[in-house]
Coordinates of C-alpha atoms and ligand atoms in Angstrom, one line a residue:
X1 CA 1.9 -31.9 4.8
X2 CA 2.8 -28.4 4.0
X3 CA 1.7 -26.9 1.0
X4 CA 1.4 -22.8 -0.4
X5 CA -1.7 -21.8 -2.5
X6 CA -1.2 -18.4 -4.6
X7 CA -4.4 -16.8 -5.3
X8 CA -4.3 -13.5 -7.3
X9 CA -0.1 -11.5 -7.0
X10 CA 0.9 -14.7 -9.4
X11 CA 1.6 -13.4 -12.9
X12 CA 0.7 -9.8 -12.4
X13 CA 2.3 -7.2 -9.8
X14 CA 0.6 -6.8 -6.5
X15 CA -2.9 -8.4 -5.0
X16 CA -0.8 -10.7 -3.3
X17 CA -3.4 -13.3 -1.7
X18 CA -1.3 -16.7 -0.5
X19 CA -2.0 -19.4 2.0
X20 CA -0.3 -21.5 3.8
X21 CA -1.1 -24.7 5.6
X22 CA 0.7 -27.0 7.8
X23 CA -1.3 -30.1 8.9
X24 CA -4.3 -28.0 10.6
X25 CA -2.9 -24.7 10.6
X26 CA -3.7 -22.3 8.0
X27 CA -2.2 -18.9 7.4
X28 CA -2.5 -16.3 4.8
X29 CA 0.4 -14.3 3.6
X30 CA -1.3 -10.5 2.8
X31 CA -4.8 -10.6 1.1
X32 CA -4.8 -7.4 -1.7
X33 CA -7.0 -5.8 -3.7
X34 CA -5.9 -7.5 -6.5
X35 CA -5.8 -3.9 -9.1
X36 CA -4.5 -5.3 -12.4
X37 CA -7.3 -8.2 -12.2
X38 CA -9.9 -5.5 -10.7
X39 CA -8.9 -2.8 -13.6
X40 CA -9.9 -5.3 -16.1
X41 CA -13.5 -5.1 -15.2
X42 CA -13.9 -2.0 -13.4
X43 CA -12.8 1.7 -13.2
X44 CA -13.6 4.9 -11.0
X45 CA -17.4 4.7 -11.9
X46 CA -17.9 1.0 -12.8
X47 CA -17.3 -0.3 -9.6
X48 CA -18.2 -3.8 -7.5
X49 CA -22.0 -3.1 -6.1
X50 CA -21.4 -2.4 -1.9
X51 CA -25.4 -4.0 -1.4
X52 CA -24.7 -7.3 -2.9
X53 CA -21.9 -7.7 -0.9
X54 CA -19.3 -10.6 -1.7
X55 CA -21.4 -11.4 -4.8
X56 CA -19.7 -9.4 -7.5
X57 CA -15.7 -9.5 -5.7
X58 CA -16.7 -13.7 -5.9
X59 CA -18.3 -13.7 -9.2
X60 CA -15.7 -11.7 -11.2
X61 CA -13.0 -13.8 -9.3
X62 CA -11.4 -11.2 -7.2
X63 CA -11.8 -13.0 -4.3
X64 CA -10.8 -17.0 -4.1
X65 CA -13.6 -18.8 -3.9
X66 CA -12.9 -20.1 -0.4
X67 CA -16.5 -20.6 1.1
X68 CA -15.8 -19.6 5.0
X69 CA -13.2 -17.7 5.1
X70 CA -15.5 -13.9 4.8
X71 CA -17.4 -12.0 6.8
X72 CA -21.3 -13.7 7.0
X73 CA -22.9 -10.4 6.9
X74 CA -21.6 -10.0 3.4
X75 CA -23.3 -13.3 2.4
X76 CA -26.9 -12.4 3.2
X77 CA -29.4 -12.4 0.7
X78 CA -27.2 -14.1 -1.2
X79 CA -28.6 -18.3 -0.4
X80 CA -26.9 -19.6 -3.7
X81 CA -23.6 -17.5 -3.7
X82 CA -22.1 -21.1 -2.3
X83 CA -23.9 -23.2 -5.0
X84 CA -22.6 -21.4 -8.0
X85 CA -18.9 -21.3 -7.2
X86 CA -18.8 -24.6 -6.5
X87 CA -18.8 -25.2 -10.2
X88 CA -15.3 -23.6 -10.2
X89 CA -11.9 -25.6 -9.7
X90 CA -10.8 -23.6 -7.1
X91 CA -13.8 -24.2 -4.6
X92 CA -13.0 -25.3 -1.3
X93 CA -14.9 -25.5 1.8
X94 CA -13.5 -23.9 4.9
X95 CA -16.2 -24.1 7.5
X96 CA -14.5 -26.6 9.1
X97 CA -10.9 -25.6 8.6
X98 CA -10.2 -21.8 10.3
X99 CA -7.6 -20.0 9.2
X100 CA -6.0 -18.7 11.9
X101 CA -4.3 -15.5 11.2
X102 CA -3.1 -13.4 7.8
X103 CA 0.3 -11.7 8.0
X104 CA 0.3 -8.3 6.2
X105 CA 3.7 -7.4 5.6
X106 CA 3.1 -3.5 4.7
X107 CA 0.1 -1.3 4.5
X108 CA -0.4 -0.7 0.6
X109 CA -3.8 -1.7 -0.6
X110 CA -2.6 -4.5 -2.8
X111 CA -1.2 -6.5 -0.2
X112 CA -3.8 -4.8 2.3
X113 CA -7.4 -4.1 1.0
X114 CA -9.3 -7.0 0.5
X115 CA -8.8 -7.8 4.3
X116 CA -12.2 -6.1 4.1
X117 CA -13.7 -8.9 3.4
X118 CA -12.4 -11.6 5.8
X119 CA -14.2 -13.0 8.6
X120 CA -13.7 -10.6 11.7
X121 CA -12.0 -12.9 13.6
X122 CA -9.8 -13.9 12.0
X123 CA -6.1 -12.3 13.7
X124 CA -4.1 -9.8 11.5
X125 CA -0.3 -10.4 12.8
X126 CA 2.0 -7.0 11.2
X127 CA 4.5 -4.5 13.1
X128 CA 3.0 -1.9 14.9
X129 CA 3.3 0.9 12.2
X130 CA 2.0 -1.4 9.2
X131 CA -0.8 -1.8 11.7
X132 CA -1.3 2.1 12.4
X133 CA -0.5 3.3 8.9
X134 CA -3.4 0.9 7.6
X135 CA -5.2 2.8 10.6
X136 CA -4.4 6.2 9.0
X137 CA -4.9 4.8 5.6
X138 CA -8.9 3.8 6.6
X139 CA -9.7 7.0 8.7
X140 CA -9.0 9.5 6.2
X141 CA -9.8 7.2 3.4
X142 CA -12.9 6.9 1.4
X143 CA -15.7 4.4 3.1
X144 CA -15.9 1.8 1.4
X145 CA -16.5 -1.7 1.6
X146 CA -13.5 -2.6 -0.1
X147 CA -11.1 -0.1 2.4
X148 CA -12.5 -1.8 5.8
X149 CA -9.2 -3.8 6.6
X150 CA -8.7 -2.2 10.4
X151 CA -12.6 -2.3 11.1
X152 CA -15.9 -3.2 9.6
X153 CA -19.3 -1.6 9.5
X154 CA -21.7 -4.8 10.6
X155 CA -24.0 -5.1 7.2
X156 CA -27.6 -6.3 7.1
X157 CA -30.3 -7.3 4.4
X158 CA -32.8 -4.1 3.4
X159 CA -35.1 -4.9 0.4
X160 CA -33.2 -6.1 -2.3
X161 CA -29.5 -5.6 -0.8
X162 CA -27.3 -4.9 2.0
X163 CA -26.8 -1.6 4.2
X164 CA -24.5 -0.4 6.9
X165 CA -26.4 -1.3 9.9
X166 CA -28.9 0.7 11.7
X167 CA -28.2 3.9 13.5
X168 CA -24.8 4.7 13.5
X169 CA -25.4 6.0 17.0
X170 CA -26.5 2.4 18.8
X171 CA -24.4 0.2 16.5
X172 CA -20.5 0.3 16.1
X173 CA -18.0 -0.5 13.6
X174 CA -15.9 -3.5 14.7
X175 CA -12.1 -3.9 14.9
X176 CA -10.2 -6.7 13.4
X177 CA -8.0 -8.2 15.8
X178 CA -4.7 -7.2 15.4
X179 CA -1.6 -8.9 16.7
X180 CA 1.2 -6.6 16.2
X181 CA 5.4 -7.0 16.7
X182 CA 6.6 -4.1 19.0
X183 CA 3.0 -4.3 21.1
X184 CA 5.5 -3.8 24.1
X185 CA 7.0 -0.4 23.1
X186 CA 3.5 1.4 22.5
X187 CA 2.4 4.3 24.7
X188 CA -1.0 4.6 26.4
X189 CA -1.5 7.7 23.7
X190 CA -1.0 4.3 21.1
X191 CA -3.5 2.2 22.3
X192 CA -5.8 5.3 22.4
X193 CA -5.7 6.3 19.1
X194 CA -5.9 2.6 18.0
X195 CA -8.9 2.6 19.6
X196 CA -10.9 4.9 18.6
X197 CA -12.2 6.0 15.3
X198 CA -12.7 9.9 14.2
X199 CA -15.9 8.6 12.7
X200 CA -19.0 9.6 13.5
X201 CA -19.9 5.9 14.5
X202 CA -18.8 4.2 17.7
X203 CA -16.0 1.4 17.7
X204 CA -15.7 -1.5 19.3
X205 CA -12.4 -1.5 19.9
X206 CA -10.1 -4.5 20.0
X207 CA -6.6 -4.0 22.1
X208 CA -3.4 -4.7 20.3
X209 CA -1.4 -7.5 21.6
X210 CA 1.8 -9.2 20.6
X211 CA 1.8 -12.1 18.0
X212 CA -0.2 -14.9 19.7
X213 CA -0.7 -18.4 18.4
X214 CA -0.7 -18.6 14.8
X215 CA -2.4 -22.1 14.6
X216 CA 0.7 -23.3 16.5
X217 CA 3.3 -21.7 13.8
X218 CA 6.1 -19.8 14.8
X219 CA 6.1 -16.6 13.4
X220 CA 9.2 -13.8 12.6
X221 CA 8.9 -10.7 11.7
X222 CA 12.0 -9.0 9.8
X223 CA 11.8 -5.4 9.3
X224 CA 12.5 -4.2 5.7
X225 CA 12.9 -0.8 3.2
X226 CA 9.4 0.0 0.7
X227 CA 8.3 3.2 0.0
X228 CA 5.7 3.1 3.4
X229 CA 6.7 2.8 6.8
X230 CA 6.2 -0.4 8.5
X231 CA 7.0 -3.0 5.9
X232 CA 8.6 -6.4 6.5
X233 CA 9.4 -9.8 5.4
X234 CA 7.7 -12.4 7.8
X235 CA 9.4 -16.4 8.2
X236 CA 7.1 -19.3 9.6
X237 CA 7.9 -22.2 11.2
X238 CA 6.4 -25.2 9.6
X239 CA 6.9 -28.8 10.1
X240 CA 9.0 -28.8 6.5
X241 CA 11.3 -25.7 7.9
X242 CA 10.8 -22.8 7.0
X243 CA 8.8 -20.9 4.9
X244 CA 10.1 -17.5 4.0
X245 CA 8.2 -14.5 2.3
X246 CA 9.6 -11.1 1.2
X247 CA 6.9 -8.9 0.8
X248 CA 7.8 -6.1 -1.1
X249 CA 11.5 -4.6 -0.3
X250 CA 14.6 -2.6 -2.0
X251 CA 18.2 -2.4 -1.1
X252 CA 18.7 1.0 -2.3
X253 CA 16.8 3.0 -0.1
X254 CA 17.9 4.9 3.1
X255 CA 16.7 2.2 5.3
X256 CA 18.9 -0.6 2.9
X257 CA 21.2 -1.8 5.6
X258 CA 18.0 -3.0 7.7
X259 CA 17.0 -4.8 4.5
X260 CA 20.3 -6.4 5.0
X261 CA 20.2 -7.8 7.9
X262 CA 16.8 -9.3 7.2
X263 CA 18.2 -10.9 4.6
X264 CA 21.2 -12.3 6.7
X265 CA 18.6 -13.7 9.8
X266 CA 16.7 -14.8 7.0
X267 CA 19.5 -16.8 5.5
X268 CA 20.8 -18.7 9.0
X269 CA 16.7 -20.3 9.2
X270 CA 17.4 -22.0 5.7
X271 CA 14.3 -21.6 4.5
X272 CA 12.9 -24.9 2.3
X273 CA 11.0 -21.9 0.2
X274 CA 11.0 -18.1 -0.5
X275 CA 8.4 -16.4 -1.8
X276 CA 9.9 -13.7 -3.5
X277 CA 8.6 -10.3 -5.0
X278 CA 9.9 -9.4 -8.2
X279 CA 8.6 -6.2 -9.2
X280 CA 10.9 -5.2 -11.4
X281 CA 12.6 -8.2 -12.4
X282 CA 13.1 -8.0 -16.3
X283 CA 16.5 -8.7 -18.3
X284 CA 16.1 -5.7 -20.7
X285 CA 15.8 -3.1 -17.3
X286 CA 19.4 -5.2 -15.9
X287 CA 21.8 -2.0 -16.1
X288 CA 19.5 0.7 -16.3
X289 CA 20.2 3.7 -13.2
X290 CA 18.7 2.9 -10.2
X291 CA 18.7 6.0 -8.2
X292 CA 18.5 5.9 -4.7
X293 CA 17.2 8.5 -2.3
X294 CA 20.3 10.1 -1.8
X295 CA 20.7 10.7 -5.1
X296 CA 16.5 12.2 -5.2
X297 CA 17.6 14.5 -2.6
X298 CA 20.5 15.6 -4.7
X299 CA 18.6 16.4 -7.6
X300 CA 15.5 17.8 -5.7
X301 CA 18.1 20.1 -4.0
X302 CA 19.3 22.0 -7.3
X303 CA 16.1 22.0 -8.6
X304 CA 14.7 23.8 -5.6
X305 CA 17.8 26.2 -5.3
X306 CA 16.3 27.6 -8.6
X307 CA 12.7 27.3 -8.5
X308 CA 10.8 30.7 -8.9
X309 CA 7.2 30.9 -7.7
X310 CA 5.5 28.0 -6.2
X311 CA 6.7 24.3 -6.1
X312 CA 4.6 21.4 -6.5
X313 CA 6.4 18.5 -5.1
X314 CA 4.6 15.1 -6.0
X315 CA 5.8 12.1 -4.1
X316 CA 2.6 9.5 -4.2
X317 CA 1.0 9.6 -1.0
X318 CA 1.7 7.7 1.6
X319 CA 5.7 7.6 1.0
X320 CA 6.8 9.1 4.3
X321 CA 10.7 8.7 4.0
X322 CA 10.3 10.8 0.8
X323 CA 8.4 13.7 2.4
X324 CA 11.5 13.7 5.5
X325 CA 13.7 14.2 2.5
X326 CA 11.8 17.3 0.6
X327 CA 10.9 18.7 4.6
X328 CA 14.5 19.1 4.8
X329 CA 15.2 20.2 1.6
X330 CA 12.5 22.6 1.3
X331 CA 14.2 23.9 5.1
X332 CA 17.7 24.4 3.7
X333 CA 15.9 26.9 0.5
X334 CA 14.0 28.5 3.0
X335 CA 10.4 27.2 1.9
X336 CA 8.0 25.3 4.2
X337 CA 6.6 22.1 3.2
X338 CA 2.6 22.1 3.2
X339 CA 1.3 19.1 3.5
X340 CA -2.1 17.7 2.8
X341 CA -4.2 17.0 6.0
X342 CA -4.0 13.1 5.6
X343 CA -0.5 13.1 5.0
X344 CA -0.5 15.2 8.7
X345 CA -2.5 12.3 9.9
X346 CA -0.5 9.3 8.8
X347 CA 3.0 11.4 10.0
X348 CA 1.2 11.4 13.5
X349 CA -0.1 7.6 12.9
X350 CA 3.2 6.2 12.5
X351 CA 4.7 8.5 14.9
X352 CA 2.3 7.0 17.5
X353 CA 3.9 3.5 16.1
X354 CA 7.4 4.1 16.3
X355 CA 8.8 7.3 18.1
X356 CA 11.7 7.9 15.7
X357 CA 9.6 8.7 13.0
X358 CA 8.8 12.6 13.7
X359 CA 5.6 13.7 14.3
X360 CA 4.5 15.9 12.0
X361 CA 5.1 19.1 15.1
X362 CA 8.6 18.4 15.6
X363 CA 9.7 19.2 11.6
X364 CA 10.7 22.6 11.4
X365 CA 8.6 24.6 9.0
X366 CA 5.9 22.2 8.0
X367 CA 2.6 23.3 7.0
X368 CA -0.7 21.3 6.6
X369 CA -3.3 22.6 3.4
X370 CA -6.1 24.0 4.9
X371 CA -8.4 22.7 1.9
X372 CA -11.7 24.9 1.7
X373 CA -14.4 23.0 2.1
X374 CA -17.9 23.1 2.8
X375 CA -17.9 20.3 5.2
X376 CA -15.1 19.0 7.2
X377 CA -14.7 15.0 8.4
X378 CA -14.2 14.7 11.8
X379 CA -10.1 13.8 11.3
X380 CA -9.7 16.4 9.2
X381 CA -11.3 18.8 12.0
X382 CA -9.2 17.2 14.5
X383 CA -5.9 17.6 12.4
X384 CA -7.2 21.3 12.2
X385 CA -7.5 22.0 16.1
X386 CA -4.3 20.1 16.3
X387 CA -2.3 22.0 14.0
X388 CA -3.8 25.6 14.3
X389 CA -1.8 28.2 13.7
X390 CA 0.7 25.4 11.2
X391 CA -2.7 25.6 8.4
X392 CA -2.1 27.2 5.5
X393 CA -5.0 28.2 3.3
X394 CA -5.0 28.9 -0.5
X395 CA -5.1 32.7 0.1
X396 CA -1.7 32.4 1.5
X397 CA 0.0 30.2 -0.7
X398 CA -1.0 32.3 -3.6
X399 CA 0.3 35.3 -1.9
X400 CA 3.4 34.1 -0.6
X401 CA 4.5 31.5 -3.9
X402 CA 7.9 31.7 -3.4
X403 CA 7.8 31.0 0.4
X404 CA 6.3 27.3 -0.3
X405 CA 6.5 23.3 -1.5
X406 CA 3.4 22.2 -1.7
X407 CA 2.9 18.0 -1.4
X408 CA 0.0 17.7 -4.4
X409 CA -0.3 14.9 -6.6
X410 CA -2.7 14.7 -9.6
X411 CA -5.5 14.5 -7.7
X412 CA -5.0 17.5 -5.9
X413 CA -4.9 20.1 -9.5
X414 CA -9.0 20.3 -8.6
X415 CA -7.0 23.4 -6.2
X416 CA -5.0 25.2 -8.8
X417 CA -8.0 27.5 -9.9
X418 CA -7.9 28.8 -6.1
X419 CA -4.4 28.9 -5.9
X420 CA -3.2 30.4 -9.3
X421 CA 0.5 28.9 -9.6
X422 CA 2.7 32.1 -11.1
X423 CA 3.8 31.2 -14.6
X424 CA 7.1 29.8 -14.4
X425 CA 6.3 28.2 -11.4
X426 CA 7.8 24.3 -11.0
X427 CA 6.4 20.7 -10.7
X428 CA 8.7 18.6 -9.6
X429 CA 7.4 14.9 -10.5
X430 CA 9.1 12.6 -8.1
X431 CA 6.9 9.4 -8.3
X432 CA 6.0 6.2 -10.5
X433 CA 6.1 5.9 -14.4
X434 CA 3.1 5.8 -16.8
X435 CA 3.3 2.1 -16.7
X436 CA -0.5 1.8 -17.3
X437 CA -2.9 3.4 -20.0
X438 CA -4.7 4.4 -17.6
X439 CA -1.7 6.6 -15.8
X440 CA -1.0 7.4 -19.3
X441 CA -4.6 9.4 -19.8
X442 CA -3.8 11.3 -16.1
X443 CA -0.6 12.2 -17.2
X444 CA -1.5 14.1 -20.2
X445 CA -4.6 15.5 -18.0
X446 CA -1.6 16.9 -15.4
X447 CA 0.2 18.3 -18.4
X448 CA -2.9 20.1 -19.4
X449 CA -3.3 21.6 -16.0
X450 CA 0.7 22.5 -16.0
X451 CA 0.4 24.0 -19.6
X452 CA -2.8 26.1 -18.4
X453 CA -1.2 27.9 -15.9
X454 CA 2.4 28.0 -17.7
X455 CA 3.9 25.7 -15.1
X456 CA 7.2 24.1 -15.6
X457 CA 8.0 20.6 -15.0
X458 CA 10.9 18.5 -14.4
X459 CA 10.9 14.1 -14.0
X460 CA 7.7 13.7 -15.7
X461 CA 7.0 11.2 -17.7
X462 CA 6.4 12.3 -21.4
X463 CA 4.7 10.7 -24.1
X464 CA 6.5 12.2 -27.1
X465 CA 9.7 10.4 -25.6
X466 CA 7.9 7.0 -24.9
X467 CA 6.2 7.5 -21.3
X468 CA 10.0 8.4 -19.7
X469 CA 11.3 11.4 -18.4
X470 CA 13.8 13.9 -20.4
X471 CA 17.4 12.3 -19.7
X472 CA 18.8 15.2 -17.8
X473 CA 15.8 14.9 -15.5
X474 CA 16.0 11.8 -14.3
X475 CA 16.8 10.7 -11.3
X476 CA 13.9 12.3 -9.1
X477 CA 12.3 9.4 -8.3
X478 CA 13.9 6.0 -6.4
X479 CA 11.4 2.6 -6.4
X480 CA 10.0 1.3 -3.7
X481 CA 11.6 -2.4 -5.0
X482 CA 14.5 -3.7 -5.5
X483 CA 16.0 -3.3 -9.4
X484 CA 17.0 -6.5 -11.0
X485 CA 20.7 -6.8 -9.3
X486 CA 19.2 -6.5 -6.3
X487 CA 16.6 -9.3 -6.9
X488 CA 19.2 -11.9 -7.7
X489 CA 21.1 -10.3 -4.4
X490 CA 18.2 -10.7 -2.4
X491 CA 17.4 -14.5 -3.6
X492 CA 21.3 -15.3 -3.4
X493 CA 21.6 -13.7 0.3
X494 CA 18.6 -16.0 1.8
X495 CA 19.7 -19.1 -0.5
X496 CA 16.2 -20.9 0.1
X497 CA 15.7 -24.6 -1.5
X498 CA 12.7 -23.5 -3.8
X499 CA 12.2 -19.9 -5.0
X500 CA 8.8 -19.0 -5.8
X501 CA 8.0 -15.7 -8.1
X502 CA 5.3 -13.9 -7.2
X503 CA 4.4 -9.7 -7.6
X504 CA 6.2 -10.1 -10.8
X505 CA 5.1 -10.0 -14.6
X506 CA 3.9 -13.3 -16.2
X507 CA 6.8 -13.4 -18.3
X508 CA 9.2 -10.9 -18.4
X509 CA 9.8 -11.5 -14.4
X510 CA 9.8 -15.4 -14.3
X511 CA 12.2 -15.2 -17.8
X512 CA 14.5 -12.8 -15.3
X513 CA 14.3 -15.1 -11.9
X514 CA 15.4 -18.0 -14.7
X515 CA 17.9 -16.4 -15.9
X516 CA 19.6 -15.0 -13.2
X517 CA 19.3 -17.0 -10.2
X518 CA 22.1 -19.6 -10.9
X519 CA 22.7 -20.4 -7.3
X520 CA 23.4 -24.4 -7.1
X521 CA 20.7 -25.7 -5.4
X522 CA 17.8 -23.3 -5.5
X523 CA 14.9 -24.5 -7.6
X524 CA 12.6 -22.1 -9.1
X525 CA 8.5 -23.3 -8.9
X526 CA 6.3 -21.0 -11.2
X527 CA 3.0 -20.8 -9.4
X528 CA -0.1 -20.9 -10.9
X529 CA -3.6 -19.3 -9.6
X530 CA -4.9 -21.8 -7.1
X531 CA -2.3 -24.5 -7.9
X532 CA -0.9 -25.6 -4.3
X533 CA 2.9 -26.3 -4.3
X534 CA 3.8 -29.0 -1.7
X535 CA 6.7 -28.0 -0.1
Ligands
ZN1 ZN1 4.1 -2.1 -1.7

């Protein structure tokens, strides 16, 4: 029998945990930090306690309660973790029944993060650049235990909780085994920077191979446009047919065509189910503009040709197709692009990955932030040697304000007192709406900072006209998903049997999918956390 089991990404937009099982064979489709459910409970300093390991992720129901399916070290000191989630409906036991590979279709944290906290060998099958941006994404991250999704720190019990064990000198981090699509292309510089961390501990390092064996499932990987490199849709063959899943994707993106013909292999399998994202699925947003990044660059363009003084540029991090598109923009109006050092680092990452991306050498006039700091991390000193005489420091941005476009985002204004913007000076806000309270509180913090050094803005979301941007100033921003048309295109295209929602909101996405998808012949199945649907 083949059934699916959403977890958290049902209801509520990203977290996306899903399993799949065929007879023996078990699969999961992306494991996330599930935010919105997270963001309930916790914020930047109320967080899930690292030394009592999967205690609090289980107890607050972050996690599924799925007893062996996570890492053992994570369990220690913790004998009746087991007994009290057996109480809940979802419990199952797993010991005996491995699951034998997730498949991470892109590297942003809510379909990513909470691989943390899987069993280590349990295979992670993605294409090569999800696999290095997540790489990227871990060695200039924070370390955490909820960010440990290429390789772990081994825990063990101290006193009342858990620590990273022993000296870092004698005992390494392990890798997760990763099986990635394109292992054939990589280059012996690849597999070296896969395999080693810029950390002060050692790794153990795992190679990267092709997809093996999931369980005895076939396995396709279709590439697809988001707002990170890397991302795709995956099919599995199942003794039912097959079982489809989108990921996240948009049509209306530079890379749209490859969508495309995703969506056209995709069809020819007639899969019996899709899994579907549906981020912005909702009736009332049918017809609004969807820019696309042709039309960012357009609009980024004028804006530039006028700036005076320095330009902030804010993208979101991460979003490497939309800092190719202010590199060249910045070029033609005679600025250079600084970027920050991680951004530097994830530019070379997915370079490393896939050779058509640029590295971050081969852009004409781009700059990495030499950030001052007391204490540099080993990438950061690395992306420093490597980029000599591109690093520009504060000093020089300050003097030179007209010369720049600088890649900050909010959480880089801490700078601003170093760098002293020239009144007049622009930020351009090219990224996601206020769609949160929370984003709400940070952007009136930003406009703070902008209105404390007279900076102008354009695209930013404004709370005097609802959380939107001023009319004329739209347009500077293109989503990483598809907008409603291209939902109903993208479900129509693959024609599945049964269409389940997921990565959409509890109601105003599954009121849109019901509206919308008329096609004769496709079912729609709402899922519900931990209810299996048999396929
Ligand atoms: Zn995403």
């Amino acid at each position: 029998m083949v059934q699916v089991t959403c977890y958290r990404g049902v209801g509520q937009i990203g977290g996306n945990q899903f399993m799949l099982e065929d007879g023996d064979a078990r699969l999961l489709l992306d494991f996330g930090t599930p935010f919105s459910e997270r963001g309930r409970f916790y914020e930047e300093y109320l967080n899930p306690r690292p030394a009592f390991g999967l205690l609090d992720p289980l107890t607050m129901g972050l996690l599924p309660p799925l007893r062996g399916l996570y890492r053992t070290d994570m369990e220690q000191g913790l004998p009746d973790l087991w007994e009290r989630s057996k109480d809940s409906p979802w419990y199952r036991d797993l010991r005996d029944a491995p699951v034998h590979g997730v498949l991470l279709s892109h590297a942003h944290l809510d379909h990513s993060g909470y691989i943390s906290f899987l069993r280590g060998d349990i295979p992670v099958l993605a294409s090569a650049l999800t696999a290095f941006a997540a790489k990227a994404i871990q060695d200039s991250g924070r370390t955490d235990f909820e960010s440990e999704v290429v390789y772990a720190v081994p825990r063990e019990a101290k006193g009342s909780g858990l620590i990273a064990s022993g000296d870092y000198r004698k005992v390494p981090a392990e890798q997760r085994p990763f099986q990635v699509f394109g292992a054939e292309r990589l280059t012996d510089e690849s597999h070296a920077f896969w395999e080693a961390t810029p950390g002060a501990r050692r790794l153990e390092p795992r190679s990267l191979v092709g997809p093996g064996n999931a369980g005895g499932l076939e396995v396709r990987c279709y590439p697809v446009d988001h707002s990170i490199p890397g991302a795709c849709a995956f099919a599995i063959r199942t003794s039912a047919g097959w079982v489809a899943y989108t990921g996240d994707l948009r049509l209306h993106g530079a890379q749209g065509h490859m969508t495309r013909r995703s969506l056209q292999e995709l069809r020819s399998l007639k899969p019996v189910l899709l899994l579907c994202e549906g981020t912005r699925a909702d009736l009332e947003r049918e017809g609004q503009p969807n820019p696309t990044e042709q039309d960012v660059q357009e609009r980024a363009r004028q804006e530039l040709r006028s700036a005076q003084g320095l330009v902030i540029a804010d993208f979101g991090p991460r979003n490497v197709e939309r800092l190719l598109t202010f590199a060249a923009i910045a070029h033609e109006a005679g600025r250079a692009l600084v970027v920050l050092a991680k951004d530097a680092y994830l530019l070379k990452a997915a370079h490393l990955a896939d050779p058509a991306i640029p590295s971050a050498m081969d852009i004409p006039d781009l700059l990495v932030y030499a950030e001052p700091r007391l204490q540099l991390d080993r990438w950061e000193r690395a992306i420093r040697e490597e980029y000599g005489a591109r690093m520009v420091g504060p000093a020089q941005v300050q003097a030179h304000q007209d010369s720049y476009v600088l890649c900050f985002s909010f959480y880089d204004l801490d700078q601003l007192p170093t760098i002293r913007p020239r009144p007049g000076s622009l930020y351009l806000y090219s990224s996601h709406e206020a769609f949160s309270e929370e984003l709400q509180l940070d952007f009136r913090r930003l406009r703070a900072w902008l209105d404390h050094f007279g900076m102008r803005h354009v695209g930013l979301p404004l709370e005097e006209l609802g959380w939107t941007a001023r009319p004329e100033e739209q347009g500077l921003h293109a989503s990483g998903h598809a907008d409603p048309k291209g939902l109903a295109e993208v479900v129509q295209e693959i024609a599945p049997q049964v269409l389940v929602p997921v990565h959409t909101d509890k109601e105003r996405g599954i009121a849109y999918f019901r509206q919308r998808v008329l096609e004769p012949g496709v079912r729609i199945i709402v899922p519900s956390y931990g209810g299996p649907i048999r396929v």
